[in-house]
């Protein structure tokens, strides 16, 4: 079976550039779409063809399904790569591609739909023997049902929106008196935000890490996991640093989490690159959270540690080829750390778009930069503020941290503020160096710096 002659890339920024690179190496022509304000974007310059599909507002361009399908028709592309964000997890888009005879480079619309229904996904995982946090079996449709569960598992509990995800639409309930109001508000908010008011309940775990597993599946029964990524360093559900192996991972932990991930992917009849997201408590208990049915921002961490090109593999399996590797051929080596360089004020994490007067990349051994930025480019205010990912690879975690600090020092950006100074503080922090942190780490560090007289500024 042969690969595609031409792929349309329905995205922008560094991920569009990343997909162009994979296509060029595979001998596949590329067409990209762009918003009128992005004529000078790198993805437009690097692609074989570029089609303007609308104005800056994403709903009229990068989220505009008819415009993208038309662009694929005009370009005569056989397949669409959706990247991440935008339409990448939209089952209607996957169906629209199928209807137009275009291959969607991703899982089936049905898998996307199942993954998007967090209450159902949780229920299915429980049934298949993948551990979930104690809580409801599927959605809960009344306050009384929540009370019954909370009495069994104990307070605090967490109300989560079934159509939410990534931390959106969650509410902690600390005691029974809070429940009635919390339930109604959470339901109303979920309905307004996602058009679906379904909620489910979990025991609230106060101290956790976020550890996810990359999987790759060909839809012919082959499912391989490519190790974990620890994404615990985040702020307000925005990941800031990702690394592999997880600093907490022992050999038995890695075996366990990998097996859970493969079991989960098989239950979803998975095809494509995917991520199984878990939370891990202080006793190393692993709980399934969500499945992400797209390529993720942090995929280079796994590419560097395994040597597998995940974008090429996505394209191959979408073309109907079997996976090009088996589980026993995946041999993770060394330690990889990625940071997301955002055009943001590092004190307050607010977007800081503008013109890049200077943009000098780090290099040398073990350094990779995935970016859409260049000197003279203006970061547009309409999209995500991430302008580059800096990924370092070294034999050990300590060496990876030293290499990251070296690379951050080399990285010179002038004209806008970026998160680089923030990262230098983190990589010098004793708790980061020890690997001893949970999801509250960033807030704790920022509070401690704001109130230096307080020794324990954890905000609680
Ligand atoms: C939780 C939790 C504590 N207990 N579930 C937030 C994102 C979503 N995927 C799951 N999230 C959480 N679920 C229970 N039962 C705490 C979080 C959470 C979190 C999870 C991963 C990474 C960062 C986080 C930050 C705050 C809360």
Coordinates of C-alpha atoms and ligand atoms in Angstrom, one line a residue:
X1 CA 0.0 0.0 0.0
X2 CA 1.3 3.4 -0.8
X3 CA 1.1 6.6 1.2
X4 CA -0.7 9.7 0.2
X5 CA 0.4 12.0 -2.7
X6 CA -0.8 15.1 -0.9
X7 CA -1.9 16.0 2.6
X8 CA -3.8 19.1 3.7
X9 CA -2.7 20.4 7.1
X10 CA -5.7 21.9 8.9
X11 CA -3.6 23.8 11.5
X12 CA -1.1 26.6 12.0
X13 CA 2.0 27.3 14.1
X14 CA 4.7 24.9 15.1
X15 CA 2.6 21.7 14.6
X16 CA 1.8 22.7 11.0
X17 CA 5.5 23.1 10.4
X18 CA 6.2 19.7 12.2
X19 CA 3.7 17.9 9.9
X20 CA 5.2 19.6 6.8
X21 CA 8.6 18.2 7.8
X22 CA 7.3 14.7 8.2
X23 CA 5.5 14.9 4.8
X24 CA 8.5 16.2 3.0
X25 CA 10.7 13.4 4.3
X26 CA 8.0 10.9 3.2
X27 CA 7.8 12.4 -0.3
X28 CA 4.2 13.6 0.3
X29 CA 3.2 17.1 -1.0
X30 CA 1.6 19.5 1.5
X31 CA -1.1 22.1 1.3
X32 CA -1.9 24.3 4.3
X33 CA -4.7 26.5 5.2
X34 CA -4.2 30.0 6.8
X35 CA -6.1 33.0 8.1
X36 CA -5.6 36.2 6.2
X37 CA -3.5 37.7 9.0
X38 CA -1.0 34.8 8.6
X39 CA 0.4 35.4 5.1
X40 CA 3.9 35.6 6.6
X41 CA 3.6 32.5 8.8
X42 CA 6.3 29.9 8.5
X43 CA 3.8 27.1 7.7
X44 CA 2.6 29.1 4.7
X45 CA 6.2 29.6 3.5
X46 CA 7.2 26.0 3.9
X47 CA 4.2 24.2 2.4
X48 CA 4.0 23.4 -1.3
X49 CA 0.6 25.2 -1.4
X50 CA -1.2 27.5 0.9
X51 CA -4.9 28.4 0.8
X52 CA -6.4 31.4 2.6
X53 CA -9.6 30.2 4.2
X54 CA -10.8 33.3 6.2
X55 CA -10.2 36.0 8.7
X56 CA -8.2 35.9 11.9
X57 CA -11.1 34.7 14.1
X58 CA -10.5 30.9 14.4
X59 CA -14.3 30.2 14.1
X60 CA -14.2 31.6 10.6
X61 CA -10.9 30.0 9.5
X62 CA -9.1 27.1 11.4
X63 CA -12.4 25.9 12.9
X64 CA -14.4 26.4 9.7
X65 CA -15.2 22.8 8.5
X66 CA -16.8 23.7 5.1
X67 CA -13.8 26.0 4.3
X68 CA -11.3 23.3 5.2
X69 CA -13.1 20.6 3.3
X70 CA -13.3 22.9 0.2
X71 CA -9.6 23.7 0.6
X72 CA -8.8 20.0 0.5
X73 CA -10.9 19.5 -2.6
X74 CA -9.3 22.5 -4.3
X75 CA -5.8 21.2 -3.4
X76 CA -6.8 17.7 -4.4
X77 CA -5.5 16.4 -1.1
X78 CA -6.3 12.8 -0.2
X79 CA -5.9 13.2 3.6
X80 CA -6.2 15.9 6.3
X81 CA -3.8 16.1 9.2
X82 CA -5.6 18.1 12.0
X83 CA -2.7 18.7 14.3
X84 CA -3.8 19.4 17.9
X85 CA -6.5 21.8 19.1
X86 CA -8.9 23.3 16.5
X87 CA -10.8 20.4 14.8
X88 CA -8.5 17.6 15.9
X89 CA -11.0 16.1 18.3
X90 CA -14.2 17.1 16.6
X91 CA -16.2 14.0 15.5
X92 CA -18.3 16.0 13.0
X93 CA -15.1 17.0 11.2
X94 CA -13.9 13.4 11.1
X95 CA -17.3 12.5 9.6
X96 CA -17.2 15.4 7.1
X97 CA -13.8 14.2 5.9
X98 CA -15.2 10.7 5.3
X99 CA -18.3 12.0 3.5
X100 CA -16.0 13.9 1.2
X101 CA -13.8 10.9 0.5
X102 CA -10.9 12.4 2.4
X103 CA -8.9 10.4 5.0
X104 CA -8.9 12.0 8.4
X105 CA -5.5 11.3 10.0
X106 CA -6.8 10.3 13.3
X107 CA -9.1 7.7 15.0
X108 CA -12.7 7.0 13.9
X109 CA -15.4 9.6 14.7
X110 CA -16.9 7.0 17.0
X111 CA -13.7 6.7 19.0
X112 CA -13.4 10.6 19.3
X113 CA -17.0 10.6 20.5
X114 CA -16.4 8.0 23.2
X115 CA -13.2 9.8 24.3
X116 CA -15.1 13.0 24.6
X117 CA -17.7 11.5 26.9
X118 CA -15.6 11.4 30.1
X119 CA -18.3 9.7 32.3
X120 CA -18.8 6.9 29.7
X121 CA -15.0 6.5 29.1
X122 CA -14.5 6.2 32.9
X123 CA -17.3 3.6 33.1
X124 CA -15.8 1.6 30.2
X125 CA -12.3 1.7 31.8
X126 CA -13.7 0.4 35.1
X127 CA -15.4 -2.5 33.3
X128 CA -12.2 -3.4 31.4
X129 CA -10.0 -3.4 34.6
X130 CA -8.2 -0.1 34.2
X131 CA -8.2 1.6 37.6
X132 CA -10.3 4.7 38.1
X133 CA -10.7 7.0 41.1
X134 CA -13.5 5.7 43.4
X135 CA -16.7 7.5 42.4
X136 CA -19.9 7.2 40.2
X137 CA -20.5 4.5 37.7
X138 CA -21.2 6.8 34.6
X139 CA -23.1 10.1 34.9
X140 CA -25.0 11.1 38.0
X141 CA -28.4 12.7 37.3
X142 CA -29.5 13.9 40.7
X143 CA -28.2 15.5 43.8
X144 CA -29.4 12.5 45.8
X145 CA -27.3 10.2 43.7
X146 CA -24.2 12.3 44.5
X147 CA -25.0 12.3 48.2
X148 CA -25.3 8.5 48.2
X149 CA -21.9 8.1 46.5
X150 CA -20.3 10.8 48.7
X151 CA -21.5 9.0 51.8
X152 CA -19.9 5.8 50.5
X153 CA -16.5 7.2 49.4
X154 CA -16.3 10.2 51.8
X155 CA -15.8 13.9 51.3
X156 CA -14.2 15.8 49.6
X157 CA -15.6 14.8 46.2
X158 CA -15.0 16.3 42.8
X159 CA -17.9 17.1 40.4
X160 CA -16.7 16.8 36.8
X161 CA -18.4 17.7 33.6
X162 CA -18.8 14.7 31.4
X163 CA -18.2 16.8 28.3
X164 CA -15.4 18.8 29.9
X165 CA -11.9 17.6 30.3
X166 CA -8.5 19.1 30.8
X167 CA -9.7 20.5 34.1
X168 CA -12.6 22.5 32.6
X169 CA -15.9 22.4 34.6
X170 CA -14.6 20.8 37.8
X171 CA -15.8 21.6 41.3
X172 CA -14.5 20.4 44.7
X173 CA -17.2 19.7 47.3
X174 CA -15.8 19.6 50.8
X175 CA -18.9 18.7 52.8
X176 CA -22.6 17.8 52.4
X177 CA -23.9 21.3 52.9
X178 CA -22.0 22.5 49.9
X179 CA -23.3 19.8 47.6
X180 CA -26.8 21.1 46.6
X181 CA -25.5 24.4 45.3
X182 CA -22.3 23.0 43.8
X183 CA -24.3 20.4 41.9
X184 CA -26.7 22.9 40.4
X185 CA -24.0 25.4 39.5
X186 CA -21.7 22.7 38.0
X187 CA -24.6 21.4 35.9
X188 CA -25.6 24.9 34.7
X189 CA -22.0 25.8 33.9
X190 CA -21.4 22.5 32.0
X191 CA -24.6 23.1 30.0
X192 CA -23.6 26.6 29.1
X193 CA -19.9 25.7 28.3
X194 CA -20.3 22.4 26.5
X195 CA -24.0 22.1 25.6
X196 CA -24.2 19.1 27.9
X197 CA -25.0 19.3 31.7
X198 CA -24.0 15.7 32.5
X199 CA -21.8 15.4 35.6
X200 CA -19.9 12.5 37.2
X201 CA -18.3 12.2 40.7
X202 CA -14.9 11.2 41.9
X203 CA -13.2 11.2 45.3
X204 CA -11.1 14.3 45.4
X205 CA -7.4 13.5 45.6
X206 CA -5.5 16.4 47.2
X207 CA -2.0 15.6 46.0
X208 CA -1.4 14.2 42.6
X209 CA 1.0 14.1 39.6
X210 CA -0.1 14.0 36.0
X211 CA 1.5 11.1 34.1
X212 CA 0.4 10.2 30.6
X213 CA 1.3 7.4 28.3
X214 CA 1.8 7.7 24.5
X215 CA 0.2 4.9 22.5
X216 CA 0.3 4.2 18.8
X217 CA -2.3 1.8 17.3
X218 CA -3.0 0.7 13.7
X219 CA -6.6 -0.3 14.1
X220 CA -5.7 -3.8 13.1
X221 CA -5.2 -5.0 16.6
X222 CA -1.6 -3.7 17.1
X223 CA -1.3 -1.3 20.1
X224 CA 2.1 -0.3 21.4
X225 CA 2.9 2.1 24.2
X226 CA 5.9 4.4 24.0
X227 CA 6.4 5.1 27.6
X228 CA 5.2 7.9 29.9
X229 CA 5.5 11.7 30.1
X230 CA 5.3 13.5 33.4
X231 CA 3.3 16.7 32.9
X232 CA 2.9 17.6 36.5
X233 CA 4.5 21.1 36.1
X234 CA 1.5 23.1 35.0
X235 CA -0.4 26.2 35.9
X236 CA -4.2 26.5 35.6
X237 CA -4.2 23.3 33.5
X238 CA -1.7 24.8 31.1
X239 CA 1.3 22.4 30.9
X240 CA 4.6 24.2 31.2
X241 CA 7.2 21.3 31.4
X242 CA 7.0 17.7 30.3
X243 CA 9.6 15.0 30.8
X244 CA 10.3 11.4 30.4
X245 CA 10.9 9.1 32.3
X246 CA 8.7 10.4 35.1
X247 CA 11.0 11.3 38.1
X248 CA 8.8 9.0 40.2
X249 CA 8.9 6.0 37.9
X250 CA 10.3 2.7 39.0
X251 CA 10.6 -0.2 36.6
X252 CA 7.4 -1.8 38.1
X253 CA 5.5 1.6 37.9
X254 CA 6.4 1.9 34.2
X255 CA 5.3 -1.6 33.5
X256 CA 2.0 -1.1 35.3
X257 CA 1.1 2.3 33.6
X258 CA 2.1 1.0 30.2
X259 CA -0.1 -2.1 30.5
X260 CA -3.1 0.1 31.7
X261 CA -2.5 2.4 28.7
X262 CA -2.5 -0.5 26.2
X263 CA -5.6 -2.0 27.8
X264 CA -7.4 1.4 27.6
X265 CA -6.4 1.9 23.9
X266 CA -7.7 -1.5 23.0
X267 CA -11.0 -0.8 24.7
X268 CA -11.4 2.2 22.5
X269 CA -10.6 0.1 19.4
X270 CA -7.9 2.7 19.0
X271 CA -6.2 3.8 15.7
X272 CA -3.7 6.7 15.5
X273 CA -1.3 8.3 18.0
X274 CA -3.1 8.7 21.3
X275 CA -2.5 9.6 24.9
X276 CA -3.9 7.9 27.9
X277 CA -3.9 10.4 30.8
X278 CA -3.6 9.3 34.4
X279 CA -3.2 10.9 37.8
X280 CA -0.9 9.3 40.3
X281 CA -1.3 9.8 44.1
X282 CA 1.5 10.0 46.7
X283 CA 1.4 6.2 47.1
X284 CA 1.9 5.7 43.4
X285 CA -1.6 4.5 42.8
X286 CA -2.5 5.1 39.1
X287 CA -5.9 6.2 38.0
X288 CA -7.3 6.7 34.5
X289 CA -8.5 10.2 33.7
X290 CA -9.0 10.8 30.0
X291 CA -8.0 9.7 26.6
X292 CA -6.7 12.3 24.1
X293 CA -7.4 11.2 20.6
X294 CA -4.9 13.5 18.9
X295 CA -1.2 14.1 18.5
X296 CA -0.2 16.2 21.5
X297 CA 2.0 19.3 22.0
X298 CA 4.5 17.3 24.0
X299 CA 4.9 14.4 21.5
X300 CA 8.6 15.3 20.8
X301 CA 9.4 14.1 24.4
X302 CA 8.4 10.6 23.3
X303 CA 10.0 11.0 19.9
X304 CA 13.4 11.9 21.4
X305 CA 13.3 9.1 24.0
X306 CA 12.2 6.3 21.7
X307 CA 13.5 7.5 18.3
X308 CA 10.1 7.0 16.7
X309 CA 8.7 9.7 14.4
X310 CA 5.1 9.8 15.6
X311 CA 3.8 12.1 12.8
X312 CA 5.1 9.7 10.1
X313 CA 3.6 6.8 12.0
X314 CA 0.2 8.6 12.1
X315 CA 0.4 9.1 8.4
X316 CA 1.3 5.4 7.8
X317 CA -1.5 4.0 9.9
X318 CA -4.0 6.4 8.4
X319 CA -3.0 5.0 4.9
X320 CA -3.8 1.5 6.2
X321 CA -0.3 0.3 6.9
X322 CA 0.4 -1.7 10.0
X323 CA 2.5 -0.3 12.8
X324 CA 6.2 -0.2 11.8
X325 CA 7.4 -1.5 15.2
X326 CA 6.5 -3.9 18.0
X327 CA 6.4 -3.4 21.7
X328 CA 9.7 -5.2 22.3
X329 CA 11.5 -2.8 19.8
X330 CA 10.6 0.3 21.9
X331 CA 13.7 0.9 24.1
X332 CA 13.5 4.3 25.8
X333 CA 16.9 5.8 26.3
X334 CA 18.2 8.6 28.5
X335 CA 16.1 11.5 29.8
X336 CA 14.1 14.1 27.9
X337 CA 12.7 17.5 29.1
X338 CA 10.5 19.8 27.1
X339 CA 9.5 23.4 27.9
X340 CA 6.8 25.4 26.2
X341 CA 8.2 28.8 25.3
X342 CA 5.2 31.1 25.4
X343 CA 4.9 34.8 24.3
X344 CA 3.8 35.7 27.8
X345 CA 4.8 37.9 30.7
X346 CA 6.5 35.3 33.0
X347 CA 5.4 37.1 36.2
X348 CA 1.6 36.8 35.4
X349 CA 1.4 34.5 32.4
X350 CA -0.6 36.9 30.4
X351 CA -0.2 36.9 26.6
X352 CA 2.5 39.2 25.2
X353 CA 2.1 39.3 21.4
X354 CA 4.4 41.5 19.2
X355 CA 7.3 41.6 16.8
X356 CA 10.4 39.4 17.4
X357 CA 13.3 41.8 17.0
X358 CA 15.8 39.1 17.8
X359 CA 15.2 35.3 17.7
X360 CA 18.4 33.3 18.1
X361 CA 17.9 29.5 18.7
X362 CA 20.0 27.3 21.0
X363 CA 21.7 24.4 19.5
X364 CA 24.5 21.9 20.1
X365 CA 24.3 18.3 21.4
X366 CA 20.9 17.0 22.5
X367 CA 18.9 20.1 21.7
X368 CA 15.7 20.3 19.5
X369 CA 13.5 23.3 18.9
X370 CA 10.1 23.0 17.2
X371 CA 8.9 26.4 16.3
X372 CA 7.1 28.5 13.8
X373 CA 8.8 31.7 14.9
X374 CA 11.7 33.6 13.2
X375 CA 13.3 37.0 13.6
X376 CA 11.1 39.7 12.2
X377 CA 7.9 37.7 12.6
X378 CA 5.0 39.2 14.6
X379 CA 3.3 36.9 17.1
X380 CA -0.4 37.3 16.4
X381 CA -2.7 37.9 19.3
X382 CA -5.5 35.7 18.0
X383 CA -4.1 32.3 18.8
X384 CA -2.3 30.2 21.4
X385 CA 0.7 32.1 22.9
X386 CA 3.1 29.1 22.5
X387 CA 5.8 30.1 20.0
X388 CA 8.4 27.4 20.5
X389 CA 9.1 24.1 22.2
X390 CA 12.6 23.5 23.5
X391 CA 13.4 19.8 24.0
X392 CA 16.7 18.5 25.4
X393 CA 17.9 14.9 25.6
X394 CA 20.8 13.7 27.8
X395 CA 21.8 10.4 29.4
X396 CA 20.5 11.3 32.9
X397 CA 17.9 13.6 34.4
X398 CA 20.7 15.8 36.0
X399 CA 22.4 16.1 32.7
X400 CA 19.2 17.0 31.0
X401 CA 18.5 19.7 33.5
X402 CA 22.0 21.1 33.0
X403 CA 21.6 21.0 29.2
X404 CA 18.2 22.7 29.5
X405 CA 19.6 25.5 31.5
X406 CA 22.4 25.9 29.0
X407 CA 19.9 26.0 26.1
X408 CA 17.6 28.4 27.9
X409 CA 20.7 30.7 28.3
X410 CA 21.5 30.5 24.6
X411 CA 17.9 31.1 23.5
X412 CA 17.7 34.9 22.8
X413 CA 14.3 36.5 22.1
X414 CA 13.9 40.3 22.0
X415 CA 10.8 42.4 21.3
X416 CA 8.4 40.4 23.5
X417 CA 8.3 38.8 26.9
X418 CA 8.5 35.0 27.1
X419 CA 8.4 32.3 29.8
X420 CA 12.1 31.6 29.5
X421 CA 13.0 33.5 32.8
X422 CA 10.4 31.5 34.6
X423 CA 11.9 28.2 33.5
X424 CA 15.4 29.2 34.7
X425 CA 13.9 29.7 38.2
X426 CA 12.2 26.3 38.0
X427 CA 15.3 24.4 36.8
X428 CA 17.2 25.9 39.8
X429 CA 14.5 25.0 42.3
X430 CA 15.6 22.2 44.8
X431 CA 12.2 20.5 44.7
X432 CA 12.3 20.3 40.9
X433 CA 15.8 19.0 40.9
X434 CA 14.8 16.3 43.5
X435 CA 11.7 15.5 41.4
X436 CA 9.6 16.1 44.5
X437 CA 6.6 18.0 43.4
X438 CA 2.9 17.7 42.7
X439 CA 0.4 19.8 40.5
X440 CA 0.5 22.6 43.1
X441 CA 4.2 23.2 42.5
X442 CA 4.1 26.3 40.2
X443 CA 1.6 28.2 42.4
X444 CA 3.7 27.4 45.4
X445 CA 6.9 28.6 43.9
X446 CA 5.2 31.8 42.6
X447 CA 3.6 32.5 46.0
X448 CA 6.9 31.9 47.8
X449 CA 8.6 34.4 45.5
X450 CA 5.9 37.0 46.1
X451 CA 6.1 36.6 49.9
X452 CA 9.8 35.9 50.6
X453 CA 9.4 36.4 54.3
X454 CA 7.1 33.4 54.6
X455 CA 8.9 30.0 54.6
X456 CA 5.8 28.0 53.7
X457 CA 3.9 30.0 51.1
X458 CA 1.7 27.1 49.9
X459 CA -1.4 29.3 49.9
X460 CA -3.4 27.0 52.2
Ligands
LIG1 C1 -8.7 15.2 39.7 C2 -7.9 15.8 40.7 C3 -8.1 15.3 42.0 N1 -8.9 14.3 42.3 N2 -9.5 14.1 40.0 C4 -7.6 18.2 36.2 C5 -7.4 17.9 34.7 C6 -8.2 16.7 34.5 N3 -7.7 16.0 33.4 C7 -8.2 16.0 35.8 N4 -7.8 17.0 36.8 C8 -7.8 16.6 38.1 N5 -8.6 15.6 38.4 C9 -9.6 13.7 41.2 N6 -10.4 12.7 41.5 C10 -7.1 16.9 40.4 C11 -7.0 17.3 39.0 C12 -6.1 18.3 38.8 C13 -5.0 18.2 37.9 C14 -4.8 17.0 37.2 C15 -3.7 16.9 36.3 C16 -2.9 18.0 36.2 C17 -3.0 19.1 36.9 C18 -4.1 19.3 37.7 C19 -4.3 20.4 38.4 C20 -5.3 20.6 39.3 C21 -6.2 19.5 39.5

